[in-house]
Backbone as CSV, one residue per row, in Angstrom:
resi,resn,N_x,N_y,N_z,CA_x,CA_y,CA_z,C_x,C_y,C_z
1,UNK,32.352,19.577,-4.220,30.950,20.506,-4.416,30.118,20.883,-5.718
2,UNK,29.191,20.155,-5.906,28.747,19.648,-7.842,28.408,21.230,-8.209
3,UNK,28.404,21.566,-9.618,28.368,23.526,-10.026,26.857,22.835,-10.088
4,UNK,26.676,24.593,-10.625,25.096,24.732,-10.270,25.266,25.699,-11.518
5,UNK,23.802,26.578,-11.686,23.513,27.388,-13.558,23.881,28.980,-12.621
6,UNK,23.869,28.933,-11.814,24.044,30.512,-11.457,25.931,31.048,-10.992
7,UNK,25.281,31.917,-11.652,27.137,32.417,-11.668,26.362,34.165,-11.057
8,UNK,27.659,35.276,-10.809,27.218,36.619,-10.281,28.171,37.191,-11.274
9,UNK,27.531,37.894,-12.824,27.907,38.213,-13.597,28.764,39.445,-13.445
10,UNK,28.338,40.281,-12.594,29.047,41.259,-11.747,31.092,40.805,-11.614
11,UNK,30.956,39.915,-11.478,32.663,39.452,-10.416,32.789,38.905,-11.752
12,UNK,31.960,38.772,-12.918,32.928,37.780,-14.132,34.153,39.269,-14.958
13,UNK,35.048,39.341,-15.605,35.159,39.852,-16.832,36.164,38.991,-17.469
14,UNK,35.943,39.542,-18.941,36.601,39.501,-19.531,36.446,38.572,-20.139
15,UNK,34.588,37.816,-21.015,33.875,36.920,-21.205,33.542,36.791,-22.179
16,UNK,32.857,38.237,-22.593,32.261,38.713,-23.153,32.343,38.000,-24.737
17,UNK,33.058,38.312,-25.350,33.644,38.451,-26.664,33.625,36.010,-26.406
18,UNK,34.022,35.512,-25.994,33.373,34.363,-25.492,32.099,33.674,-25.656
19,UNK,31.701,34.563,-24.340,30.186,34.119,-24.543,29.422,34.009,-26.161
20,UNK,29.537,35.566,-26.861,29.240,35.653,-27.732,28.690,34.716,-28.672
21,UNK,30.250,33.690,-28.506,30.717,33.246,-30.290,29.715,31.921,-29.321
22,UNK,29.977,31.401,-29.023,28.712,30.553,-28.261,27.478,30.546,-27.906
23,UNK,27.236,32.027,-28.261,25.524,32.613,-28.364,25.011,32.334,-29.877
24,UNK,26.307,32.671,-30.008,26.064,32.937,-32.274,25.828,30.981,-32.660
25,UNK,26.837,30.355,-32.280,26.206,29.367,-32.477,25.234,28.874,-32.182
26,UNK,24.798,28.915,-30.948,23.267,28.466,-30.505,21.928,29.185,-31.309
27,UNK,22.443,29.897,-31.820,21.463,30.519,-32.367,21.586,30.343,-33.582
28,UNK,22.354,29.419,-34.584,22.411,28.723,-35.597,21.712,27.399,-35.645
29,UNK,22.265,26.634,-34.270,21.555,24.942,-34.418,20.256,25.603,-33.352
30,UNK,19.952,26.425,-32.314,18.532,26.608,-31.711,17.234,26.935,-33.331
31,UNK,18.236,27.164,-34.816,16.562,27.591,-35.956,17.128,26.119,-36.621
32,UNK,17.663,25.271,-36.368,18.074,24.388,-38.035,17.285,23.402,-37.656
33,UNK,17.055,22.273,-38.636,16.615,21.059,-38.418,16.855,20.287,-38.201
34,UNK,17.893,19.762,-37.221,18.244,18.305,-36.499,17.467,18.258,-34.875
35,UNK,17.584,17.470,-34.202,16.505,16.443,-33.792,16.986,17.205,-32.964
36,UNK,18.596,17.615,-32.367,19.355,17.709,-31.777,20.817,18.271,-31.504
37,UNK,20.944,19.118,-30.803,22.748,19.361,-31.842,23.470,19.003,-30.266
38,UNK,24.970,19.148,-29.497,25.611,19.012,-28.629,26.556,20.070,-29.909
39,UNK,27.099,20.806,-28.612,28.058,21.876,-28.853,28.794,21.483,-27.368
40,UNK,30.541,20.969,-27.509,31.294,21.098,-26.751,32.491,22.088,-26.352
41,UNK,32.236,22.464,-25.400,33.426,23.072,-24.679,34.868,22.659,-23.680
42,UNK,36.131,22.827,-24.855,37.149,21.793,-24.101,37.565,22.742,-23.474
43,UNK,38.961,22.557,-22.371,39.319,23.157,-21.943,39.962,22.693,-20.964
44,UNK,41.111,22.842,-20.678,42.506,22.749,-19.044,40.797,22.552,-17.931
45,UNK,41.369,22.634,-16.628,40.927,22.689,-15.762,41.308,24.099,-14.956
46,UNK,40.220,25.197,-14.265,40.719,25.787,-14.601,40.496,27.447,-15.356
47,UNK,40.503,27.196,-16.652,40.203,28.285,-17.762,38.443,29.121,-17.241
48,UNK,38.356,28.063,-16.772,36.639,28.735,-16.984,35.639,28.296,-17.663
49,UNK,35.662,27.195,-17.922,34.588,26.855,-18.486,33.189,26.805,-18.248
50,UNK,33.388,26.705,-17.109,31.344,26.164,-16.246,31.417,27.569,-16.392
51,UNK,31.911,28.427,-15.710,31.815,30.182,-15.738,31.068,30.681,-17.503
52,UNK,31.719,30.409,-18.033,31.553,31.128,-19.603,29.908,30.345,-19.631
53,UNK,30.053,29.171,-19.453,28.471,28.399,-20.011,27.674,28.888,-18.842
54,UNK,27.881,28.968,-17.770,27.018,29.129,-16.966,26.131,30.826,-17.875
55,UNK,26.890,31.739,-18.012,27.268,32.953,-18.491,26.020,33.069,-19.791
56,UNK,26.624,31.973,-20.608,25.258,31.757,-21.390,24.141,31.036,-21.100
57,UNK,23.906,30.595,-20.370,22.895,29.460,-19.819,21.291,30.716,-19.533
58,UNK,22.578,31.669,-19.107,21.752,32.645,-17.980,21.660,33.988,-18.510
59,UNK,21.810,34.018,-19.972,21.565,35.570,-20.976,20.471,35.459,-21.120
60,UNK,19.670,36.947,-21.593,18.719,36.834,-21.259,17.966,37.132,-23.255
61,UNK,19.100,36.588,-24.057,18.786,36.472,-25.389,18.238,34.975,-25.495
62,UNK,17.912,34.101,-24.666,17.369,32.467,-24.520,16.520,32.626,-23.938
63,UNK,15.838,33.207,-23.176,14.517,33.077,-22.652,13.547,32.887,-23.117
64,UNK,13.155,33.768,-23.883,12.472,32.314,-24.278,12.822,31.832,-26.231
65,UNK,13.763,31.137,-26.076,14.037,30.809,-27.328,13.939,28.872,-26.721
66,UNK,13.803,28.376,-25.944,13.344,27.034,-25.319,12.338,27.180,-24.479
67,UNK,11.735,25.991,-24.228,10.189,25.717,-23.508,11.681,25.168,-22.292
68,UNK,12.251,24.403,-21.995,13.203,23.816,-20.995,14.621,24.194,-20.753
69,UNK,14.632,23.851,-19.588,16.417,24.685,-19.884,17.010,23.598,-17.926
70,UNK,17.937,22.488,-18.761,18.106,22.015,-17.103,19.533,22.237,-17.126
71,UNK,20.482,21.858,-15.432,22.140,22.043,-15.431,22.310,20.624,-14.838
72,UNK,23.508,20.150,-14.897,23.603,18.633,-13.727,25.088,18.916,-14.114
73,UNK,25.767,18.776,-12.948,26.397,17.951,-13.292,27.172,16.968,-13.279
74,UNK,28.490,16.594,-13.854,28.336,14.925,-14.525,29.766,14.458,-13.217
75,UNK,30.577,15.322,-13.555,31.654,15.060,-12.785,32.421,13.837,-13.222
76,UNK,33.294,13.330,-12.729,34.157,12.046,-13.215,33.855,11.035,-12.955
77,UNK,32.799,10.814,-11.945,31.740,9.895,-11.999,30.640,9.763,-13.018
78,UNK,30.282,8.917,-14.492,29.644,9.481,-14.743,28.620,8.622,-14.517
79,UNK,27.705,8.995,-13.549,26.197,8.290,-13.111,25.019,8.306,-13.589
80,UNK,24.726,7.835,-15.026,23.703,8.139,-15.903,21.933,7.968,-14.900
81,UNK,21.801,7.184,-13.709,20.592,7.014,-13.247,20.820,8.613,-12.918
82,UNK,21.655,9.081,-11.805,21.992,10.336,-11.249,21.641,11.709,-12.275
83,UNK,22.099,11.737,-13.226,22.209,12.810,-13.789,21.321,12.857,-14.775
84,UNK,19.981,11.597,-14.785,19.005,11.717,-15.331,17.918,12.524,-14.298
85,UNK,17.659,12.256,-13.528,17.546,11.803,-12.347,17.346,13.757,-11.687
86,UNK,18.562,13.830,-12.232,18.888,15.272,-11.536,17.818,16.736,-12.793
87,UNK,18.066,16.057,-13.906,17.817,16.188,-15.214,16.396,16.622,-15.181
88,UNK,15.512,15.558,-14.847,14.161,14.888,-14.630,13.221,16.129,-13.816
89,UNK,14.323,16.476,-12.230,14.310,17.493,-11.493,13.821,19.012,-11.873
90,UNK,15.128,19.348,-13.477,15.291,20.438,-13.054,13.855,21.056,-14.562
91,UNK,12.894,19.725,-15.286,12.594,20.124,-16.306,11.273,20.180,-15.495
92,UNK,11.223,19.661,-14.784,9.793,19.396,-13.834,9.653,20.424,-12.732
93,UNK,9.883,21.256,-12.400,9.932,22.351,-12.707,10.182,22.428,-10.461
94,UNK,11.670,21.772,-10.371,11.764,21.356,-8.897,11.079,20.268,-8.504
95,UNK,10.397,19.610,-9.195,9.575,18.257,-8.383,10.214,17.279,-7.961
96,UNK,10.612,16.645,-7.217,10.941,15.939,-6.633,11.183,14.832,-7.509
97,UNK,12.199,13.993,-7.625,11.801,12.764,-8.073,12.384,11.424,-7.185
98,UNK,11.269,10.535,-7.032,11.594,9.289,-6.284,11.855,7.731,-6.760
99,UNK,12.213,7.857,-8.713,12.528,6.673,-9.140,13.581,6.704,-9.130
100,UNK,13.713,5.459,-9.044,14.798,4.757,-8.722,15.091,3.650,-10.308
101,UNK,14.248,3.514,-10.755,14.257,2.447,-11.638,15.056,3.231,-12.642
102,UNK,15.805,2.807,-13.718,16.263,3.965,-14.886,15.316,3.674,-16.139
103,UNK,14.598,2.830,-16.464,14.202,2.951,-17.035,12.657,3.405,-17.053
104,UNK,12.533,3.514,-16.079,11.283,4.451,-15.617,11.773,5.444,-15.614
105,UNK,13.109,6.409,-15.380,13.265,7.434,-15.647,13.902,8.113,-16.769
106,UNK,13.918,6.973,-17.896,14.159,7.967,-18.971,12.879,8.064,-19.986
107,UNK,12.009,6.548,-19.222,11.011,6.954,-19.704,10.221,7.946,-19.693
108,UNK,9.959,8.856,-18.037,9.065,9.494,-17.501,10.110,10.979,-18.363
109,UNK,11.098,11.227,-18.426,11.844,12.652,-19.112,11.977,12.373,-20.510
110,UNK,11.914,11.362,-21.153,11.566,10.929,-22.646,10.162,11.938,-22.584
111,UNK,9.433,11.600,-21.957,7.896,12.205,-21.943,8.041,13.604,-21.643
112,UNK,8.681,14.354,-20.949,8.773,15.288,-21.069,9.330,16.243,-21.752
113,UNK,10.130,15.468,-22.288,11.255,16.573,-23.527,10.677,16.425,-24.680
114,UNK,9.546,15.583,-24.737,8.683,15.125,-26.407,8.320,16.635,-26.995
115,UNK,7.949,16.738,-28.279,8.212,17.797,-29.028,8.212,19.357,-28.022
116,UNK,9.358,19.796,-27.769,9.821,20.902,-26.561,11.195,20.734,-26.710
117,UNK,11.493,22.273,-26.953,12.786,22.494,-27.569,13.361,23.050,-26.142
118,UNK,14.642,22.138,-26.371,15.364,22.326,-24.284,16.687,22.883,-24.700
119,UNK,17.311,23.213,-23.707,18.537,23.168,-23.067,19.018,22.927,-22.141
120,UNK,19.962,22.420,-22.794,20.467,21.130,-21.367,22.177,21.210,-21.236
121,UNK,22.491,21.776,-20.252,23.785,21.554,-20.260,24.312,20.213,-18.731
122,UNK,25.861,19.475,-19.602,26.266,18.531,-18.627,27.982,19.285,-18.388
123,UNK,27.504,20.011,-17.397,29.174,19.837,-16.838,29.910,19.132,-16.372
124,UNK,31.331,19.173,-17.252,32.793,18.428,-16.635,32.751,16.821,-16.630
125,UNK,32.521,17.009,-17.740,32.205,15.363,-18.307,34.253,15.130,-18.311
126,UNK,33.776,13.368,-17.862,35.215,12.954,-18.000,35.186,11.540,-18.099
127,UNK,34.065,10.756,-18.656,34.281,9.607,-19.388,33.592,9.526,-20.768
128,UNK,34.879,9.253,-21.371,34.722,8.871,-23.064,33.990,7.724,-23.879
129,UNK,33.229,7.201,-22.015,32.667,5.622,-22.912,31.300,5.931,-24.092
130,UNK,30.975,6.324,-24.840,30.297,6.203,-25.756,29.301,5.405,-25.781
131,UNK,29.164,4.092,-25.206,28.199,3.670,-24.767,27.438,3.787,-24.046
132,UNK,27.999,4.971,-22.781,27.424,5.278,-21.622,26.616,6.329,-22.578
133,UNK,26.853,7.842,-22.260,26.816,8.707,-23.810,25.330,8.216,-24.950
134,UNK,25.871,7.210,-25.288,24.418,6.863,-26.323,23.191,6.284,-24.964
135,UNK,23.413,5.658,-24.428,22.140,5.620,-23.554,21.074,6.467,-22.936
136,UNK,22.343,7.462,-22.275,21.875,8.322,-21.672,21.075,9.727,-22.758
137,UNK,21.831,10.082,-24.151,21.042,10.926,-24.388,19.865,10.974,-25.629
138,UNK,19.480,9.306,-25.480,18.165,8.682,-26.113,16.691,9.494,-25.852
139,UNK,16.145,9.780,-24.153,14.972,11.077,-24.110,15.044,12.259,-25.092
140,UNK,16.613,12.684,-24.979,16.751,13.835,-25.587,16.193,13.874,-27.013
141,UNK,16.371,12.165,-27.607,16.403,13.254,-29.154,14.742,12.760,-29.428
142,UNK,13.853,13.097,-28.196,12.013,13.317,-28.305,12.210,14.646,-28.267
143,UNK,12.917,15.302,-28.354,12.691,16.781,-28.378,12.455,17.498,-29.843
144,UNK,12.333,18.704,-29.541,11.759,19.549,-30.881,13.159,19.711,-31.452
145,UNK,12.734,19.339,-33.034,14.397,20.365,-33.628,14.686,21.307,-33.228
146,UNK,16.146,21.495,-32.561,16.869,22.724,-32.205,17.139,22.931,-30.656
147,UNK,16.508,21.888,-29.896,17.291,21.206,-28.853,18.770,20.943,-29.252
148,UNK,19.328,21.584,-27.654,20.720,21.687,-27.337,21.242,21.207,-26.266
149,UNK,22.510,20.740,-26.747,22.918,20.353,-25.472,24.515,20.731,-25.283
150,UNK,24.378,21.203,-23.866,26.581,22.376,-24.169,26.615,20.898,-23.106
151,UNK,28.043,20.499,-23.502,28.999,19.896,-21.884,30.057,20.644,-22.262
152,UNK,30.360,20.251,-20.870,31.683,20.737,-20.939,33.092,19.868,-20.309
153,UNK,34.354,20.069,-20.788,35.374,18.444,-20.551,36.710,19.501,-21.128
154,UNK,37.662,18.220,-20.347,38.684,19.209,-19.781,39.906,17.749,-21.210
155,UNK,38.541,16.683,-21.523,39.322,15.632,-22.906,38.896,16.055,-24.084
156,UNK,39.402,16.398,-25.006,39.341,16.377,-26.406,38.739,14.684,-26.840
157,UNK,38.698,14.148,-25.863,38.318,12.269,-26.769,37.076,12.664,-26.077
158,UNK,36.596,13.349,-25.145,34.793,12.953,-24.498,34.053,13.761,-25.809
159,UNK,34.874,15.145,-26.464,34.208,16.139,-26.962,33.715,15.333,-28.722
160,UNK,35.206,14.786,-28.645,34.680,13.981,-30.077,33.817,12.728,-30.454
161,UNK,33.283,12.206,-29.046,32.444,11.163,-29.277,31.322,11.558,-28.648
162,UNK,31.354,12.710,-28.007,30.212,13.316,-27.606,29.165,14.081,-28.418
163,UNK,30.497,14.770,-28.724,29.646,16.024,-29.838,29.833,15.934,-30.776
164,UNK,29.590,14.333,-31.801,30.209,13.834,-33.068,30.156,15.076,-33.878
165,UNK,31.236,15.497,-35.080,30.653,15.999,-35.629,31.168,17.539,-35.633
166,UNK,31.468,18.186,-34.375,31.144,19.673,-33.657,33.229,19.744,-34.433
167,UNK,34.365,18.604,-34.243,35.156,19.660,-34.445,35.832,17.715,-35.343
168,UNK,35.291,17.858,-36.734,35.848,16.082,-37.013,36.991,16.556,-37.632
169,UNK,37.658,17.549,-38.281,38.724,17.452,-38.819,39.402,18.953,-39.067
170,UNK,39.960,19.279,-37.627,40.191,20.655,-36.990,41.767,21.213,-37.639
171,UNK,42.014,20.262,-38.318,43.118,20.551,-38.852,43.359,20.533,-40.615
172,UNK,41.868,20.190,-41.326,42.359,20.664,-42.378,41.868,21.608,-43.333
173,UNK,42.684,21.633,-43.928,42.496,22.725,-44.795,42.045,22.979,-46.185
174,UNK,42.097,21.463,-47.084,41.479,21.860,-49.078,40.444,20.399,-48.258
175,UNK,39.135,20.448,-49.060,38.230,19.735,-48.952,37.345,19.562,-50.098
176,UNK,37.287,18.485,-50.972,36.585,18.536,-52.231,36.297,16.927,-52.027
177,UNK,34.607,17.411,-52.573,33.940,16.268,-53.459,33.545,16.061,-54.752
178,UNK,33.219,15.106,-55.237,32.921,15.085,-56.588,32.759,14.309,-57.495
179,UNK,32.012,13.888,-58.019,30.818,13.289,-59.227,30.677,11.832,-57.849
180,UNK,29.826,12.728,-56.626,28.933,12.188,-55.476,27.326,12.035,-56.386
181,UNK,27.155,11.860,-57.178,25.524,11.292,-57.958,24.363,11.470,-56.933
182,UNK,24.601,10.369,-55.897,23.688,10.077,-55.117,23.618,10.501,-53.771
183,UNK,25.214,11.104,-52.958,24.501,12.070,-51.629,23.426,12.661,-51.863
184,UNK,22.984,11.997,-50.920,22.187,13.345,-50.026,21.627,13.862,-48.788
185,UNK,22.621,13.498,-48.008,22.850,13.587,-46.747,24.705,13.630,-45.914
186,UNK,25.086,15.540,-45.475,25.909,15.011,-45.048,26.163,14.230,-44.085
187,UNK,26.145,12.934,-43.947,25.840,11.731,-43.166,26.755,11.817,-41.831
188,UNK,26.169,11.056,-40.627,26.815,11.366,-39.297,27.107,12.390,-38.694
189,UNK,25.986,14.032,-39.239,26.493,15.099,-38.668,25.890,15.529,-38.018
190,UNK,25.119,16.189,-36.811,24.204,16.539,-36.626,24.927,18.466,-36.359
191,UNK,23.777,19.291,-36.519,23.601,20.861,-36.278,24.553,21.550,-36.837
192,UNK,26.129,21.612,-36.311,27.407,22.206,-36.482,28.197,21.457,-36.581
193,UNK,28.820,22.153,-38.024,30.410,21.364,-37.973,31.407,22.525,-37.673
194,UNK,32.540,22.592,-37.215,33.688,23.538,-37.470,34.723,23.135,-37.912
195,UNK,35.072,23.981,-39.231,36.297,23.272,-39.944,36.824,25.113,-39.726
196,UNK,38.250,24.655,-38.530,38.465,26.230,-38.073,39.726,26.239,-39.289
197,UNK,40.280,25.364,-39.416,41.007,25.934,-41.222,41.051,25.974,-42.222
198,UNK,39.896,25.145,-42.623,39.354,24.737,-44.493,39.925,26.451,-44.778
199,UNK,41.140,26.028,-46.299,40.781,27.409,-47.114,40.146,27.175,-48.034
200,UNK,39.907,25.439,-48.139,39.763,25.375,-50.269,38.531,24.757,-49.621
201,UNK,37.580,25.105,-50.469,36.068,23.923,-50.552,35.486,23.479,-52.218
202,UNK,35.876,22.826,-52.193,35.394,22.233,-53.495,34.138,20.848,-54.190
203,UNK,32.697,21.937,-54.254,31.971,20.548,-54.164,31.212,20.875,-55.789
204,UNK,31.480,19.185,-56.597,31.218,19.558,-57.535,30.154,18.161,-58.043
205,UNK,29.432,18.204,-58.598,28.730,16.626,-58.870,27.827,16.228,-57.825
206,UNK,26.976,17.211,-57.297,26.586,16.264,-56.370,25.146,17.239,-56.122
207,UNK,23.994,16.531,-57.412,23.062,16.982,-57.469,21.852,16.768,-56.578
208,UNK,22.314,15.960,-55.944,20.872,15.211,-54.877,21.354,15.966,-53.407
209,UNK,23.196,16.655,-52.958,22.453,17.251,-51.641,22.299,17.863,-51.397
210,UNK,21.006,18.000,-50.378,20.076,18.375,-49.600,19.945,19.404,-48.099
211,UNK,20.592,17.942,-47.628,20.863,17.733,-46.118,22.357,17.503,-45.835
212,UNK,22.327,19.255,-45.434,24.042,19.777,-44.756,24.010,20.600,-43.361
213,UNK,24.521,20.385,-42.644,24.486,20.793,-41.671,25.295,21.980,-41.658
214,UNK,25.147,23.074,-40.910,25.672,24.150,-40.770,26.890,24.816,-40.546
215,UNK,27.916,25.244,-41.336,29.009,24.969,-41.576,30.311,26.011,-41.530
216,UNK,31.109,25.988,-40.347,31.390,27.265,-39.511,33.344,27.179,-40.357
217,UNK,32.548,28.483,-40.969,34.199,28.486,-42.104,34.954,29.259,-41.789
218,UNK,35.486,29.585,-40.850,36.330,30.911,-40.587,37.646,31.171,-41.365
219,UNK,37.640,30.758,-42.012,39.057,30.963,-42.312,39.046,30.743,-44.357
220,UNK,38.331,29.905,-44.749,37.725,29.616,-46.196,37.701,30.774,-47.231
221,UNK,38.619,31.078,-48.008,39.260,31.717,-48.898,38.655,31.637,-49.855
222,UNK,38.349,30.308,-50.883,37.728,30.024,-52.145,36.845,28.801,-52.395
223,UNK,35.920,28.481,-52.852,34.567,28.152,-52.666,34.637,28.266,-54.510
224,UNK,34.434,26.809,-54.725,33.958,26.777,-56.183,32.973,25.316,-55.728
225,UNK,31.436,24.999,-56.666,30.523,24.787,-56.538,29.698,24.542,-57.853
226,UNK,29.615,23.388,-58.297,29.668,22.863,-59.523,28.155,21.874,-59.873
227,UNK,26.848,21.882,-60.556,26.092,21.102,-60.453,25.309,20.626,-58.988
228,UNK,25.600,21.381,-58.098,24.675,20.993,-56.686,23.451,21.994,-56.705
229,UNK,22.834,21.649,-55.547,21.871,22.767,-54.429,21.814,23.475,-54.239
230,UNK,21.003,24.899,-54.283,21.727,25.741,-53.129,21.450,25.739,-51.936
231,UNK,20.187,24.821,-51.673,20.231,24.709,-49.901,22.254,24.094,-49.724
232,UNK,23.374,23.917,-50.297,25.122,23.777,-49.620,25.186,25.512,-49.413
233,UNK,24.975,26.122,-50.713,25.374,28.136,-49.813,24.271,28.172,-49.190
234,UNK,23.398,27.934,-48.571,22.870,28.253,-47.632,23.170,27.512,-46.381
235,UNK,24.035,26.681,-45.922,24.506,26.770,-44.101,25.432,26.408,-44.232
236,UNK,26.276,27.823,-45.086,27.946,28.237,-45.392,27.783,29.401,-44.049
237,UNK,28.654,29.682,-42.902,28.609,30.558,-42.239,30.373,30.879,-42.127
238,UNK,30.368,32.073,-41.302,31.301,32.962,-40.913,32.921,32.879,-41.691
239,UNK,31.570,33.260,-43.054,32.967,33.511,-44.166,32.890,34.994,-44.623
240,UNK,33.914,35.259,-42.860,34.548,36.673,-43.397,35.395,36.751,-43.825
241,UNK,36.487,35.509,-44.415,38.076,35.002,-45.150,37.423,34.955,-46.976
242,UNK,37.010,34.291,-47.179,36.023,34.066,-47.795,36.496,35.859,-48.958
243,UNK,37.531,35.035,-50.536,37.873,35.937,-51.320,37.082,35.147,-52.937
244,UNK,36.390,34.376,-53.166,36.912,33.553,-54.135,35.029,33.312,-54.482
245,UNK,34.678,33.226,-55.370,33.046,32.609,-55.335,33.153,31.361,-56.833
246,UNK,33.154,30.995,-57.598,32.882,29.724,-58.440,32.006,29.260,-58.593
247,UNK,30.414,29.847,-59.335,29.587,28.591,-59.097,29.133,28.639,-60.337
248,UNK,28.644,27.452,-60.716,28.399,26.638,-61.790,27.152,26.070,-62.049
249,UNK,26.175,26.088,-62.756,24.711,24.992,-62.637,24.083,25.318,-61.280
250,UNK,24.302,25.796,-60.473,23.199,25.396,-58.959,21.592,25.580,-59.306
251,UNK,21.873,24.864,-59.100,20.243,24.736,-58.690,19.198,25.101,-57.856
252,UNK,18.477,25.851,-58.119,17.453,26.450,-57.223,17.993,28.094,-56.350
253,UNK,18.785,28.043,-57.599,20.104,29.898,-57.117,18.845,30.741,-58.006
254,UNK,18.773,31.365,-57.731,17.602,32.338,-57.879,18.333,34.209,-57.645
255,UNK,19.298,34.327,-56.286,20.196,35.483,-56.224,21.448,34.603,-55.556
256,UNK,22.090,35.355,-56.347,23.555,34.941,-55.489,23.708,35.986,-53.630
257,UNK,23.290,36.556,-53.553,23.431,37.343,-52.321,22.752,36.800,-51.139
258,UNK,21.258,36.301,-51.962,20.954,35.835,-50.602,20.756,34.518,-50.399
259,UNK,21.623,34.090,-51.030,21.843,32.089,-50.852,22.704,32.131,-49.494
260,UNK,23.459,33.238,-49.574,24.408,33.084,-47.890,23.912,33.579,-46.986
261,UNK,23.636,32.979,-45.993,23.069,33.480,-45.308,23.361,34.909,-44.482
262,UNK,24.743,34.915,-44.415,26.102,36.104,-44.077,26.726,36.539,-45.450
263,UNK,26.321,37.004,-45.739,27.456,37.110,-47.661,28.413,37.764,-47.844
264,UNK,29.444,37.123,-48.084,31.066,36.945,-47.568,31.737,39.315,-48.725
265,UNK,31.224,40.047,-47.654,31.488,41.122,-48.713,32.671,41.819,-48.464
266,UNK,34.158,40.415,-48.521,35.287,40.700,-48.742,35.479,39.730,-49.933
267,UNK,34.886,39.518,-50.796,35.176,38.839,-52.192,36.179,39.606,-52.618
268,UNK,36.665,38.883,-53.772,37.766,39.855,-54.475,37.365,39.476,-56.160
269,UNK,36.704,37.937,-55.886,36.273,37.368,-57.415,35.278,36.507,-57.352
270,UNK,34.505,36.920,-58.174,32.934,36.140,-58.451,32.220,35.650,-59.628
271,UNK,32.119,34.642,-59.688,32.165,33.677,-60.841,30.953,33.208,-61.157
272,UNK,29.534,32.987,-61.809,28.410,32.385,-62.165,28.188,32.311,-63.497
273,UNK,28.377,31.056,-63.271,28.108,30.668,-64.809,27.259,29.579,-65.220
274,UNK,26.267,29.715,-66.007,25.336,28.745,-66.976,24.151,28.359,-65.096
275,UNK,23.688,29.308,-64.460,22.508,29.425,-63.831,21.457,29.976,-64.301
276,UNK,21.239,28.865,-64.574,19.353,29.348,-65.505,17.984,29.985,-64.330
277,UNK,18.367,29.452,-62.887,17.019,30.038,-62.161,17.487,31.705,-61.802
278,UNK,18.338,32.282,-61.464,19.548,33.006,-61.027,18.610,34.680,-62.333
279,UNK,18.094,35.323,-60.940,17.117,36.484,-61.171,17.830,37.514,-61.159
280,UNK,18.182,37.380,-60.382,19.364,39.052,-60.148,19.720,38.692,-59.479
281,UNK,21.554,39.449,-59.210,22.554,39.115,-58.518,21.972,39.953,-56.908
282,UNK,21.973,40.810,-57.158,21.772,41.210,-56.030,20.177,41.308,-55.571
283,UNK,19.518,41.561,-54.303,18.199,41.026,-54.141,17.648,43.022,-54.107
């Protein structure tokens, strides 16, 4: 049988922490400027991926954050027509869809999703053919910024293809960008980028970089930024391990603590140099 969005919460134990982690990511991508974000949940069969997403999908805190919600079970047969029809019926308040023409289905779904913020779950995806995913996702691009698709899969290859950007370099420890004077956008990455092992981040002489995904940096210890825009700092999250910050010539920086959505109070060393717009360190 295909899965559904229904879950008996009283019979689920030990998933609260995992649910809160996903809700936290959702709260970030739901409020960002990306047209659509994809959150992959990866794990072997039987570990409770579907149950976890059911809990998230039905959480009261999301009730008023999305205009439309839909759930579709994909399974091992990636039938784009069937999945599109299921989603179309869900966002049409259960109205039965008799279309069989795929083009008509996609055009109809695009029209309904247009300028709406939606949450869609695609459960149990097996197929890692990017061409099929690229066709399926096209109507979703009409949604409002903050629209989100959550996928569950047993295969990491699916997550890398569909959730491009979510886990690009999971083992990266050190990352440096230097003298990239024309770089304006962290190209090809939407929504959230997770760098779970990154310990050192160095961004120097990137003055035009203003379009940055939300960066989840739970292991980051040392941050250096020079000759770049304050917006780079604005998009850093999960900084509970950060102990050293060195800032020099940060454009638009008026308050160090306000530059970070979640200020790292684990700091041991803070250096601020030649930041002419700074009015106060603390608000």
